Tab-separated table of C-alpha atoms in Angstrom:
chain	number	residue	atom	x	y	z
A	45	MET	CA	213.850	40.500	25.027
A	46	LYS	CA	213.871	37.500	27.309
A	47	ASN	CA	216.665	34.939	26.911
A	48	VAL	CA	217.428	35.857	23.268
A	49	GLU	CA	220.807	36.917	21.883
A	50	MET	CA	221.232	37.943	18.249
A	51	ALA	CA	224.435	38.515	16.305
A	52	VAL	CA	225.099	39.314	12.658
A	53	GLU	CA	228.267	38.233	10.884
A	54	GLY	CA	228.266	39.326	7.259
A	55	THR	CA	224.851	38.301	6.033
A	56	MET	CA	224.302	35.533	8.596
A	57	LEU	CA	222.022	36.062	11.607
A	58	THR	CA	222.697	33.869	14.641
A	59	ILE	CA	220.108	33.571	17.409
A	60	LYS	CA	221.028	32.038	20.777
A	61	VAL	CA	218.479	30.791	23.311
A	62	ASP	CA	219.251	28.975	26.569
A	63	LEU	CA	216.703	26.149	26.543
A	64	SER	CA	217.228	25.457	30.260
A	65	LYS	CA	215.574	28.754	31.302
A	66	GLU	CA	211.873	29.325	31.932
A	67	PHE	CA	209.887	32.538	32.358
A	68	GLY	CA	206.632	31.084	33.620
A	69	PRO	CA	203.324	30.302	31.953
A	70	SER	CA	201.946	32.024	28.870
A	71	ALA	CA	198.854	34.217	29.134
A	72	SER	CA	196.644	31.225	28.284
A	73	GLY	CA	198.456	29.016	30.795
A	74	LYS	CA	198.840	26.218	28.255
A	75	THR	CA	202.582	26.652	27.652
A	76	ILE	CA	205.764	27.625	29.500
A	77	ILE	CA	207.707	30.524	27.971
A	78	ILE	CA	211.405	29.797	27.395
A	79	ALA	CA	212.385	32.825	25.295
A	80	SER	CA	210.743	35.726	23.500
A	81	THR	CA	211.606	38.872	21.615
A	82	GLU	CA	208.300	40.191	23.026
A	83	GLY	CA	207.109	41.317	19.610
A	84	ASN	CA	209.011	42.212	16.470
A	85	VAL	CA	212.454	43.736	17.032
A	86	THR	CA	215.005	45.144	14.631
A	87	ILE	CA	218.075	43.008	13.999
A	88	PRO	CA	221.202	44.803	15.314
A	89	ASN	CA	222.683	47.203	12.729
A	90	ARG	CA	220.133	46.111	10.081
A	91	GLN	CA	216.711	47.132	8.803
A	92	GLU	CA	215.167	43.657	8.999
A	93	LYS	CA	212.988	42.627	11.918
A	94	VAL	CA	212.468	39.321	13.719
A	95	GLY	CA	209.753	38.026	16.039
A	96	LEU	CA	210.570	34.930	18.086
A	97	ASN	CA	208.758	32.860	20.703
A	98	VAL	CA	210.168	29.648	22.169
A	99	TYR	CA	207.862	27.649	24.420
A	100	ARG	CA	206.906	24.145	25.480
A	101	LYS	CA	203.674	22.499	26.531
A	102	LYS	CA	202.906	22.563	30.223
């Protein structure tokens, strides 16, 4: 994962992303990647999965 933190408290999932970070252009070059789970990942200590991409236009 790039720039993604996940925490579970009870039944609440909290996702933290630092919006000031950048990881360069996407494969298409049209957007700048800010955060990504890089596919679907399992939520810590759970069976559910999450897939997240945060990006902005170039």
